[in-house]
Amino acid sequence: MSAIWGCIDLSGADIDQCIPDKMSECTYKYKIDRREAIVDKNIFMACGLQYINKESRYEKMPFVKDDIYYTADVILDNRQQLISETSATEL
């Protein structure tokens, strides 16, 4: 991944429909292979993904599980080993 951006309205109000486009606009000048976003009530979270290895094409970022929002800007080696050692379920 190459970028993470977003916002949370702490008052609980829904995210204004213009905000995701305005925040994402500045990323179009960079080489990003895919952009993904979540807009959920008062939360907007987006990622710009770059395909730097074969696994990059299949990443699901950002994502939500059990009302927790996840994203990362990492290259994660030994992913399966980490999952088994932390007893996490495969994401």
PDB file of N, CA, C and O in Angstrom, residues 34-91:
ATOM      1  N   ARG A  34      -4.675   0.868  -7.122  1.00  0.00           N
ATOM      2  CA  ARG A  34      -6.090   0.703  -6.771  1.00  0.00           C
ATOM      3  C   ARG A  34      -6.380   1.527  -5.523  1.00  0.00           C
ATOM      4  O   ARG A  34      -5.567   1.604  -4.621  1.00  0.00           O
ATOM      5  N   ARG A  35      -7.535   2.129  -5.500  1.00  0.00           N
ATOM      6  CA  ARG A  35      -8.003   2.863  -4.322  1.00  0.00           C
ATOM      7  C   ARG A  35      -9.246   2.179  -3.797  1.00  0.00           C
ATOM      8  O   ARG A  35     -10.147   1.856  -4.561  1.00  0.00           O
ATOM      9  N   GLU A  36      -9.287   1.980  -2.492  1.00  0.00           N
ATOM     10  CA  GLU A  36     -10.452   1.373  -1.842  1.00  0.00           C
ATOM     11  C   GLU A  36     -10.857   2.255  -0.671  1.00  0.00           C
ATOM     12  O   GLU A  36     -10.003   2.881  -0.036  1.00  0.00           O
ATOM     13  N   ALA A  37     -12.150   2.279  -0.372  1.00  0.00           N
ATOM     14  CA  ALA A  37     -12.625   3.141   0.712  1.00  0.00           C
ATOM     15  C   ALA A  37     -13.835   2.525   1.399  1.00  0.00           C
ATOM     16  O   ALA A  37     -14.552   1.708   0.824  1.00  0.00           O
ATOM     17  N   ILE A  38     -14.022   2.964   2.629  1.00  0.00           N
ATOM     18  CA  ILE A  38     -15.207   2.624   3.415  1.00  0.00           C
ATOM     19  C   ILE A  38     -15.811   3.937   3.891  1.00  0.00           C
ATOM     20  O   ILE A  38     -15.098   4.777   4.437  1.00  0.00           O
ATOM     21  N   VAL A  39     -17.100   4.118   3.669  1.00  0.00           N
ATOM     22  CA  VAL A  39     -17.835   5.231   4.261  1.00  0.00           C
ATOM     23  C   VAL A  39     -18.971   4.593   5.033  1.00  0.00           C
ATOM     24  O   VAL A  39     -19.822   3.902   4.469  1.00  0.00           O
ATOM     25  N   ASP A  40     -18.946   4.780   6.347  1.00  0.00           N
ATOM     26  CA  ASP A  40     -19.937   4.145   7.220  1.00  0.00           C
ATOM     27  C   ASP A  40     -20.333   5.144   8.297  1.00  0.00           C
ATOM     28  O   ASP A  40     -19.590   5.357   9.261  1.00  0.00           O
ATOM     29  N   LYS A  41     -21.456   5.790   8.100  1.00  0.00           N
ATOM     30  CA  LYS A  41     -21.982   6.790   9.019  1.00  0.00           C
ATOM     31  C   LYS A  41     -20.947   7.881   9.276  1.00  0.00           C
ATOM     32  O   LYS A  41     -20.708   8.710   8.416  1.00  0.00           O
ATOM     33  N   ASN A  42     -20.301   7.879  10.448  1.00  0.00           N
ATOM     34  CA  ASN A  42     -19.377   8.961  10.801  1.00  0.00           C
ATOM     35  C   ASN A  42     -17.911   8.616  10.522  1.00  0.00           C
ATOM     36  O   ASN A  42     -17.012   9.309  10.977  1.00  0.00           O
ATOM     37  N   ILE A  43     -17.659   7.558   9.732  1.00  0.00           N
ATOM     38  CA  ILE A  43     -16.292   7.114   9.457  1.00  0.00           C
ATOM     39  C   ILE A  43     -16.038   7.064   7.958  1.00  0.00           C
ATOM     40  O   ILE A  43     -16.842   6.527   7.192  1.00  0.00           O
ATOM     41  N   PHE A  44     -14.920   7.634   7.555  1.00  0.00           N
ATOM     42  CA  PHE A  44     -14.413   7.494   6.193  1.00  0.00           C
ATOM     43  C   PHE A  44     -12.968   7.039   6.296  1.00  0.00           C
ATOM     44  O   PHE A  44     -12.159   7.659   6.986  1.00  0.00           O
ATOM     45  N   MET A  45     -12.652   5.925   5.644  1.00  0.00           N
ATOM     46  CA  MET A  45     -11.292   5.390   5.647  1.00  0.00           C
ATOM     47  C   MET A  45     -10.968   4.928   4.241  1.00  0.00           C
ATOM     48  O   MET A  45     -11.775   4.246   3.601  1.00  0.00           O
ATOM     49  N   ALA A  46      -9.785   5.300   3.743  1.00  0.00           N
ATOM     50  CA  ALA A  46      -9.400   4.929   2.384  1.00  0.00           C
ATOM     51  C   ALA A  46      -7.934   4.532   2.328  1.00  0.00           C
ATOM     52  O   ALA A  46      -7.130   4.955   3.163  1.00  0.00           O
ATOM     53  N   CYS A  47      -7.614   3.720   1.328  1.00  0.00           N
ATOM     54  CA  CYS A  47      -6.249   3.259   1.095  1.00  0.00           C
ATOM     55  C   CYS A  47      -5.946   3.346  -0.385  1.00  0.00           C
ATOM     56  O   CYS A  47      -6.805   3.065  -1.217  1.00  0.00           O
ATOM     57  N   GLY A  48      -4.715   3.690  -0.682  1.00  0.00           N
ATOM     58  CA  GLY A  48      -4.211   3.605  -2.041  1.00  0.00           C
ATOM     59  C   GLY A  48      -3.233   2.452  -2.088  1.00  0.00           C
ATOM     60  O   GLY A  48      -2.220   2.474  -1.388  1.00  0.00           O
ATOM     61  N   LEU A  49      -3.549   1.423  -2.844  1.00  0.00           N
ATOM     62  CA  LEU A  49      -2.724   0.222  -2.876  1.00  0.00           C
ATOM     63  C   LEU A  49      -1.824   0.196  -4.097  1.00  0.00           C
ATOM     64  O   LEU A  49      -2.260   0.541  -5.197  1.00  0.00           O
ATOM     65  N   GLN A  50      -0.589  -0.202  -3.893  1.00  0.00           N
ATOM     66  CA  GLN A  50       0.351  -0.426  -4.982  1.00  0.00           C
ATOM     67  C   GLN A  50       0.628  -1.920  -5.050  1.00  0.00           C
ATOM     68  O   GLN A  50       0.772  -2.582  -4.031  1.00  0.00           O
ATOM     69  N   TYR A  51       0.717  -2.438  -6.260  1.00  0.00           N
ATOM     70  CA  TYR A  51       0.987  -3.855  -6.457  1.00  0.00           C
ATOM     71  C   TYR A  51       2.496  -4.073  -6.480  1.00  0.00           C
ATOM     72  O   TYR A  51       3.134  -4.000  -7.517  1.00  0.00           O
ATOM     73  N   ILE A  52       3.059  -4.339  -5.307  1.00  0.00           N
ATOM     74  CA  ILE A  52       4.506  -4.508  -5.209  1.00  0.00           C
ATOM     75  C   ILE A  52       4.930  -5.971  -5.139  1.00  0.00           C
ATOM     76  O   ILE A  52       6.108  -6.274  -5.255  1.00  0.00           O
ATOM     77  N   ASN A  53       3.964  -6.860  -4.919  1.00  0.00           N
ATOM     78  CA  ASN A  53       4.224  -8.299  -4.972  1.00  0.00           C
ATOM     79  C   ASN A  53       2.928  -8.985  -5.389  1.00  0.00           C
ATOM     80  O   ASN A  53       1.884  -8.337  -5.505  1.00  0.00           O
ATOM     81  N   LYS A  54       2.980 -10.298  -5.612  1.00  0.00           N
ATOM     82  CA  LYS A  54       1.792 -10.988  -6.129  1.00  0.00           C
ATOM     83  C   LYS A  54       0.613 -10.946  -5.155  1.00  0.00           C
ATOM     84  O   LYS A  54      -0.539 -10.919  -5.559  1.00  0.00           O
ATOM     85  N   GLU A  55       0.899 -10.919  -3.862  1.00  0.00           N
ATOM     86  CA  GLU A  55      -0.172 -10.885  -2.863  1.00  0.00           C
ATOM     87  C   GLU A  55      -0.890  -9.535  -2.827  1.00  0.00           C
ATOM     88  O   GLU A  55      -2.045  -9.445  -2.423  1.00  0.00           O
ATOM     89  N   SER A  56      -0.201  -8.484  -3.250  1.00  0.00           N
ATOM     90  CA  SER A  56      -0.773  -7.138  -3.188  1.00  0.00           C
ATOM     91  C   SER A  56      -2.090  -7.015  -3.937  1.00  0.00           C
ATOM     92  O   SER A  56      -2.977  -6.277  -3.525  1.00  0.00           O
ATOM     93  N   ARG A  57      -2.232  -7.735  -5.025  1.00  0.00           N
ATOM     94  CA  ARG A  57      -3.455  -7.644  -5.836  1.00  0.00           C
ATOM     95  C   ARG A  57      -4.695  -8.152  -5.101  1.00  0.00           C
ATOM     96  O   ARG A  57      -5.813  -7.805  -5.455  1.00  0.00           O
ATOM     97  N   TYR A  58      -4.500  -8.986  -4.075  1.00  0.00           N
ATOM     98  CA  TYR A  58      -5.626  -9.620  -3.395  1.00  0.00           C
ATOM     99  C   TYR A  58      -5.898  -9.047  -2.014  1.00  0.00           C
ATOM    100  O   TYR A  58      -6.797  -9.508  -1.326  1.00  0.00           O
ATOM    101  N   GLU A  59      -5.126  -8.036  -1.622  1.00  0.00           N
ATOM    102  CA  GLU A  59      -5.338  -7.432  -0.310  1.00  0.00           C
ATOM    103  C   GLU A  59      -6.694  -6.754  -0.245  1.00  0.00           C
ATOM    104  O   GLU A  59      -7.156  -6.174  -1.217  1.00  0.00           O
ATOM    105  N   LYS A  60      -7.299  -6.829   0.915  1.00  0.00           N
ATOM    106  CA  LYS A  60      -8.569  -6.161   1.167  1.00  0.00           C
ATOM    107  C   LYS A  60      -8.316  -5.116   2.242  1.00  0.00           C
ATOM    108  O   LYS A  60      -8.325  -5.426   3.432  1.00  0.00           O
ATOM    109  N   MET A  61      -8.051  -3.909   1.807  1.00  0.00           N
ATOM    110  CA  MET A  61      -7.799  -2.813   2.733  1.00  0.00           C
ATOM    111  C   MET A  61      -8.566  -1.604   2.255  1.00  0.00           C
ATOM    112  O   MET A  61      -8.565  -1.327   1.063  1.00  0.00           O
ATOM    113  N   PRO A  62      -9.176  -0.869   3.107  1.00  0.00           N
ATOM    114  CA  PRO A  62      -9.465  -1.155   4.502  1.00  0.00           C
ATOM    115  C   PRO A  62     -10.591  -2.174   4.601  1.00  0.00           C
ATOM    116  O   PRO A  62     -11.285  -2.440   3.619  1.00  0.00           O
ATOM    117  N   PHE A  63     -10.772  -2.728   5.786  1.00  0.00           N
ATOM    118  CA  PHE A  63     -11.897  -3.636   5.986  1.00  0.00           C
ATOM    119  C   PHE A  63     -12.385  -3.526   7.423  1.00  0.00           C
ATOM    120  O   PHE A  63     -11.704  -2.982   8.287  1.00  0.00           O
ATOM    121  N   VAL A  64     -13.593  -4.033   7.647  1.00  0.00           N
ATOM    122  CA  VAL A  64     -14.233  -3.974   8.956  1.00  0.00           C
ATOM    123  C   VAL A  64     -14.560  -5.385   9.390  1.00  0.00           C
ATOM    124  O   VAL A  64     -15.066  -6.185   8.595  1.00  0.00           O
ATOM    125  N   LYS A  65     -14.262  -5.696  10.638  1.00  0.00           N
ATOM    126  CA  LYS A  65     -14.646  -6.983  11.214  1.00  0.00           C
ATOM    127  C   LYS A  65     -15.027  -6.742  12.666  1.00  0.00           C
ATOM    128  O   LYS A  65     -14.258  -6.144  13.414  1.00  0.00           O
ATOM    129  N   ASP A  66     -16.202  -7.181  13.033  1.00  0.00           N
ATOM    130  CA  ASP A  66     -16.708  -7.005  14.403  1.00  0.00           C
ATOM    131  C   ASP A  66     -16.636  -5.543  14.854  1.00  0.00           C
ATOM    132  O   ASP A  66     -16.214  -5.237  15.960  1.00  0.00           O
ATOM    133  N   ASP A  67     -17.046  -4.633  13.981  1.00  0.00           N
ATOM    134  CA  ASP A  67     -17.070  -3.195  14.256  1.00  0.00           C
ATOM    135  C   ASP A  67     -15.696  -2.594  14.534  1.00  0.00           C
ATOM    136  O   ASP A  67     -15.589  -1.529  15.143  1.00  0.00           O
ATOM    137  N   ILE A  68     -14.640  -3.262  14.099  1.00  0.00           N
ATOM    138  CA  ILE A  68     -13.288  -2.724  14.188  1.00  0.00           C
ATOM    139  C   ILE A  68     -12.805  -2.474  12.768  1.00  0.00           C
ATOM    140  O   ILE A  68     -12.916  -3.350  11.909  1.00  0.00           O
ATOM    141  N   TYR A  69     -12.278  -1.285  12.525  1.00  0.00           N
ATOM    142  CA  TYR A  69     -11.816  -0.888  11.199  1.00  0.00           C
ATOM    143  C   TYR A  69     -10.308  -1.123  11.127  1.00  0.00           C
ATOM    144  O   TYR A  69      -9.566  -0.698  12.006  1.00  0.00           O
ATOM    145  N   TYR A  70      -9.874  -1.794  10.053  1.00  0.00           N
ATOM    146  CA  TYR A  70      -8.474  -2.158   9.900  1.00  0.00           C
ATOM    147  C   TYR A  70      -7.894  -1.578   8.616  1.00  0.00           C
ATOM    148  O   TYR A  70      -8.552  -1.565   7.582  1.00  0.00           O
ATOM    149  N   THR A  71      -6.652  -1.155   8.706  1.00  0.00           N
ATOM    150  CA  THR A  71      -5.840  -0.845   7.549  1.00  0.00           C
ATOM    151  C   THR A  71      -4.389  -0.838   8.000  1.00  0.00           C
ATOM    152  O   THR A  71      -4.111  -0.792   9.199  1.00  0.00           O
ATOM    153  N   ALA A  72      -3.488  -0.909   7.054  1.00  0.00           N
ATOM    154  CA  ALA A  72      -2.063  -0.901   7.387  1.00  0.00           C
ATOM    155  C   ALA A  72      -1.259  -0.477   6.173  1.00  0.00           C
ATOM    156  O   ALA A  72      -1.685  -0.666   5.046  1.00  0.00           O
ATOM    157  N   ASP A  73      -0.110   0.075   6.433  1.00  0.00           N
ATOM    158  CA  ASP A  73       0.832   0.424   5.378  1.00  0.00           C
ATOM    159  C   ASP A  73       2.098  -0.376   5.663  1.00  0.00           C
ATOM    160  O   ASP A  73       3.030   0.125   6.286  1.00  0.00           O
ATOM    161  N   VAL A  74       2.074  -1.651   5.275  1.00  0.00           N
ATOM    162  CA  VAL A  74       3.167  -2.568   5.631  1.00  0.00           C
ATOM    163  C   VAL A  74       3.431  -3.551   4.507  1.00  0.00           C
ATOM    164  O   VAL A  74       2.586  -3.786   3.652  1.00  0.00           O
ATOM    165  N   ILE A  75       4.610  -4.127   4.560  1.00  0.00           N
ATOM    166  CA  ILE A  75       4.900  -5.348   3.821  1.00  0.00           C
ATOM    167  C   ILE A  75       5.048  -6.404   4.901  1.00  0.00           C
ATOM    168  O   ILE A  75       5.942  -6.313   5.751  1.00  0.00           O
ATOM    169  N   LEU A  76       4.164  -7.354   4.917  1.00  0.00           N
ATOM    170  CA  LEU A  76       4.114  -8.331   5.996  1.00  0.00           C
ATOM    171  C   LEU A  76       4.612  -9.684   5.498  1.00  0.00           C
ATOM    172  O   LEU A  76       3.947 -10.353   4.717  1.00  0.00           O
ATOM    173  N   ASP A  77       5.792 -10.050   5.931  1.00  0.00           N
ATOM    174  CA  ASP A  77       6.337 -11.364   5.605  1.00  0.00           C
ATOM    175  C   ASP A  77       5.830 -12.369   6.635  1.00  0.00           C
ATOM    176  O   ASP A  77       5.455 -12.004   7.743  1.00  0.00           O
ATOM    177  N   ASN A  78       5.822 -13.621   6.265  1.00  0.00           N
ATOM    178  CA  ASN A  78       5.415 -14.706   7.176  1.00  0.00           C
ATOM    179  C   ASN A  78       4.013 -14.491   7.741  1.00  0.00           C
ATOM    180  O   ASN A  78       3.742 -14.721   8.903  1.00  0.00           O
ATOM    181  N   ARG A  79       3.119 -14.062   6.894  1.00  0.00           N
ATOM    182  CA  ARG A  79       1.754 -13.764   7.303  1.00  0.00           C
ATOM    183  C   ARG A  79       1.062 -14.967   7.949  1.00  0.00           C
ATOM    184  O   ARG A  79       0.461 -14.846   9.010  1.00  0.00           O
ATOM    185  N   GLN A  80       1.171 -16.130   7.316  1.00  0.00           N
ATOM    186  CA  GLN A  80       0.509 -17.316   7.869  1.00  0.00           C
ATOM    187  C   GLN A  80       1.093 -17.697   9.225  1.00  0.00           C
ATOM    188  O   GLN A  80       0.363 -18.097  10.129  1.00  0.00           O
ATOM    189  N   GLN A  81       2.397 -17.569   9.377  1.00  0.00           N
ATOM    190  CA  GLN A  81       3.025 -17.873  10.657  1.00  0.00           C
ATOM    191  C   GLN A  81       2.524 -16.909  11.732  1.00  0.00           C
ATOM    192  O   GLN A  81       2.209 -17.325  12.852  1.00  0.00           O
ATOM    193  N   LEU A  82       2.428 -15.636  11.409  1.00  0.00           N
ATOM    194  CA  LEU A  82       1.929 -14.650  12.355  1.00  0.00           C
ATOM    195  C   LEU A  82       0.495 -14.956  12.761  1.00  0.00           C
ATOM    196  O   LEU A  82       0.141 -14.908  13.939  1.00  0.00           O
ATOM    197  N   ILE A  83      -0.317 -15.321  11.803  1.00  0.00           N
ATOM    198  CA  ILE A  83      -1.714 -15.654  12.096  1.00  0.00           C
ATOM    199  C   ILE A  83      -1.793 -16.845  13.041  1.00  0.00           C
ATOM    200  O   ILE A  83      -2.521 -16.821  14.028  1.00  0.00           O
ATOM    201  N   SER A  84      -1.025 -17.887  12.752  1.00  0.00           N
ATOM    202  CA  SER A  84      -1.096 -19.072  13.618  1.00  0.00           C
ATOM    203  C   SER A  84      -0.533 -18.788  15.009  1.00  0.00           C
ATOM    204  O   SER A  84      -1.050 -19.290  16.009  1.00  0.00           O
ATOM    205  N   GLU A  85       0.513 -17.988  15.108  1.00  0.00           N
ATOM    206  CA  GLU A  85       1.102 -17.698  16.413  1.00  0.00           C
ATOM    207  C   GLU A  85       0.241 -16.789  17.262  1.00  0.00           C
ATOM    208  O   GLU A  85       0.320 -16.813  18.487  1.00  0.00           O
ATOM    209  N   THR A  86      -0.579 -15.977  16.645  1.00  0.00           N
ATOM    210  CA  THR A  86      -1.446 -15.070  17.414  1.00  0.00           C
ATOM    211  C   THR A  86      -2.864 -15.628  17.537  1.00  0.00           C
ATOM    212  O   THR A  86      -3.734 -14.969  18.084  1.00  0.00           O
ATOM    213  N   SER A  87      -3.064 -16.825  17.007  1.00  0.00           N
ATOM    214  CA  SER A  87      -4.385 -17.474  17.039  1.00  0.00           C
ATOM    215  C   SER A  87      -5.455 -16.639  16.382  1.00  0.00           C
ATOM    216  O   SER A  87      -6.624 -16.720  16.735  1.00  0.00           O
ATOM    217  N   ALA A  88      -5.065 -15.793  15.450  1.00  0.00           N
ATOM    218  CA  ALA A  88      -6.026 -14.957  14.711  1.00  0.00           C
ATOM    219  C   ALA A  88      -6.621 -15.791  13.589  1.00  0.00           C
ATOM    220  O   ALA A  88      -6.015 -16.743  13.107  1.00  0.00           O
ATOM    221  N   THR A  89      -7.787 -15.405  13.158  1.00  0.00           N
ATOM    222  CA  THR A  89      -8.380 -16.059  11.998  1.00  0.00           C
ATOM    223  C   THR A  89      -7.832 -15.398  10.758  1.00  0.00           C
ATOM    224  O   THR A  89      -7.477 -14.219  10.769  1.00  0.00           O
ATOM    225  N   GLU A  90      -7.770 -16.133   9.674  1.00  0.00           N
ATOM    226  CA  GLU A  90      -7.251 -15.577   8.430  1.00  0.00           C
ATOM    227  C   GLU A  90      -8.155 -14.457   7.962  1.00  0.00           C
ATOM    228  O   GLU A  90      -9.371 -14.589   7.937  1.00  0.00           O
ATOM    229  N   LEU A  91      -7.561 -13.334   7.590  1.00  0.00           N
ATOM    230  CA  LEU A  91      -8.327 -12.156   7.183  1.00  0.00           C
ATOM    231  C   LEU A  91      -8.565 -12.155   5.706  1.00  0.00           C
ATOM    232  O   LEU A  91      -7.849 -12.572   4.922  1.00  0.00           O
TER     233      LEU A  91
END
